[in-house]
Amino acid sequence: MTLAVHGLAVARGIAIGRAVLIASSRVDVAHYFIEADQVESEIRRLAQARDAVNEEVQRLRDTLPKDAPPELSALLEVHLMLLQDEMLEEGVKSWVQDRLYNAEWALSSQLEVVARQFDEMEDPYLRERKGDLEQVVERLLRELKGHPDLMATSAQTQRRSTRQHDLPLDEQADVPLILVSHDLSPADMLQFKQSVFAGFVTDVGGKTSHTAIVARSLDIPAVVGTRQASQLLRQDDMVIIDGDAGVVIIDPSPIILDEYVFKKRQAEIDRERLSRLRHTPAVTLDGQRIELLANIEMPDDAPAALEVSAVGVGLFRSEFLFMGRDGHLPDEEEQFQAYCRALEGMQGLPVTIRTVDIGADKPLDKGSREGDHLNPALGLRAIRWSLADPAMFLTQLRALLRAAARGQVNILFPMLAHAREIRQTLSLLDHARVQLDNRCLAYGPVKVGAMIEIPAAALSMPLFLRHFDFLSIGTNDLIQYTLAIDRADESVAHLYDPLHPAVLRLIADTIRAGQQAGKSVSVCGEMAGDPQLTRLLLGLGLRSFSMHPTQILAVKQEVLRADVAKLTDWAQRVLEADDPAKLI
Ligand code: PEP
Ligand code: MG
């Protein structure tokens, strides 16, 4: 039966494929395809892992102290039984044989299948055995990790995943795969940049949550905030993701499938058409040149920015260099190299690097402290986190200043609000220069900018304009903090409104204040990449937009059609309306 689940549209396009359910805790299990001639050795790896775990559990059981509670020995017996379970073993084998999944992936896929069956059991005792099954699979995964498949390379994964997208749907083993998970952290998402997946679905997350932002940068269809998709979907179900409408269709009928295959082709034709604008200068009908910059997460994203003729990087979210490293932060040299790679990648164009913005929905590592507080978005985040650890912050500032000797670096500070914070930040930057002088290390000149993403900052323009060379409006947070809406919480997503009059007023006033002071103001939040808002932002005086490379051509198309002189009065009317959305 066809079922539609509604969520939030975060990354456009349509993907059609088979669901791969992955528990949030098992996202970092290796997922890659093996070659057909590796099936036997992969099954052997599984059998060896099972034998090793079997031996380990037997040893545990046989060496239990005499006074150990009897339940412990019963528990180990259950684990031994589960290790021999035919459904687990046969199921895992068939993922390897039929789908060419690597052993770890096959094991976690089958775990999802069997776990569902446990969930549906009437008998509470049996239902609770799901926990045991999970423990057994964890042991097996640990064992496999100790004996990795040496043939596995990312190139192999990449080759296979690229090939898949071109194949007809009815070639079973090669149907594209859609990752379905209850939740994915931004770092998990980043890990999927080179992955086999053609689309993503999560139960939680808001439209501008960082997971959604990374999904958008991958340029594959994604729907977040579905609340229950991971419960309704089964491993291997056929699924359609409509990333434009925010809908996930489970088990589509042939008619629906045909319709979406058609829509998908249409979307590809539209994209192809847009790509012709690549080398057209972004100039409005009345001759205003508009700066279209790229947002990137990693230095390797630079080619995608150049591909669409971005004139620089307007936001390099440097925190992605810091995440998912078990707390081992990158040292000065590693950061320096990464910033230089971004500069080289941009071939002489300016690169605006934001200092680390950890916290809220961007924890350093899964389950790490920064996300644990009651209100993480209001806690020790972004510049607050940096100022709380001056040694870490100075390391980053030195790396940035050194990179500035290799190209045009602008340093952008996130989430500033107080004069005191501004003073501390800038004096640490001076201190970093002194440290480099003392070490006789070369560094270059930088422009310094502040993100305007807290209403308090937007309402303190003279202070910010006195201290900074440029401003960048972070609308994602500005909306979150103006409307008191957690941007990562799907239950309040309907209240997250970029067109709320208060939000527009803060944006308009910031742009105007920057213009009057002769300083550059850009928008680097998701609003900048929404083509439906381009005309409004132009009308409000914005001349610099920074967005995912994937959005640049669609926004450029709007710029080319716009007559700014005519948009100004209209934008003022929108600004004064109670319900601006009605005028857009
Ligand atoms: C923003 O808040 O708009 C922004 C660009 O920063 P981030 O999304 O990383 O918080
Ligand atoms: Mg922000």
mmCIF file of N, CA and C and ligand atoms in Angstrom, residues 210 354 357 381 451 453 474 476-477 487, ligand 2:
data_model
loop_
_atom_site.group_PDB
_atom_site.id
_atom_site.type_symbol
_atom_site.label_atom_id
_atom_site.label_comp_id
_atom_site.label_asym_id
_atom_site.label_seq_id
_atom_site.Cartn_x
_atom_site.Cartn_y
_atom_site.Cartn_z
ATOM 1 N N HIS A 210 21.623 22.214 11.192
ATOM 2 C CA HIS A 210 22.881 22.052 10.463
ATOM 3 C C HIS A 210 22.915 20.754 9.670
ATOM 4 N N ARG A 354 34.904 31.638 8.792
ATOM 5 C CA ARG A 354 34.277 31.936 10.089
ATOM 6 C C ARG A 354 34.995 31.152 11.179
ATOM 7 N N ASP A 357 32.282 27.584 15.154
ATOM 8 C CA ASP A 357 30.928 27.796 15.709
ATOM 9 C C ASP A 357 30.403 26.445 16.202
ATOM 10 N N ARG A 381 28.126 28.673 22.985
ATOM 11 C CA ARG A 381 28.193 28.357 21.563
ATOM 12 C C ARG A 381 29.029 29.395 20.829
ATOM 13 N N MET A 451 29.328 38.385 12.308
ATOM 14 C CA MET A 451 28.032 37.877 11.880
ATOM 15 C C MET A 451 26.972 38.607 12.678
ATOM 16 N N GLU A 453 23.656 37.860 13.881
ATOM 17 C CA GLU A 453 22.724 36.729 13.986
ATOM 18 C C GLU A 453 21.998 36.694 15.313
ATOM 19 N N GLY A 474 23.576 36.371 9.490
ATOM 20 C CA GLY A 474 23.282 34.941 9.599
ATOM 21 C C GLY A 474 21.798 34.791 9.891
ATOM 22 N N ASN A 476 19.798 32.365 9.592
ATOM 23 C CA ASN A 476 19.310 31.136 10.243
ATOM 24 C C ASN A 476 19.171 31.349 11.737
ATOM 25 N N ASP A 477 20.216 31.925 12.319
ATOM 26 C CA ASP A 477 20.153 32.178 13.752
ATOM 27 C C ASP A 477 19.358 33.433 14.063
ATOM 28 N N ARG A 487 15.747 26.239 15.720
ATOM 29 C CA ARG A 487 15.805 25.940 14.275
ATOM 30 C C ARG A 487 15.941 24.457 13.994
HETATM 31 MG MG MG B 2 24.622 31.013 12.765
#
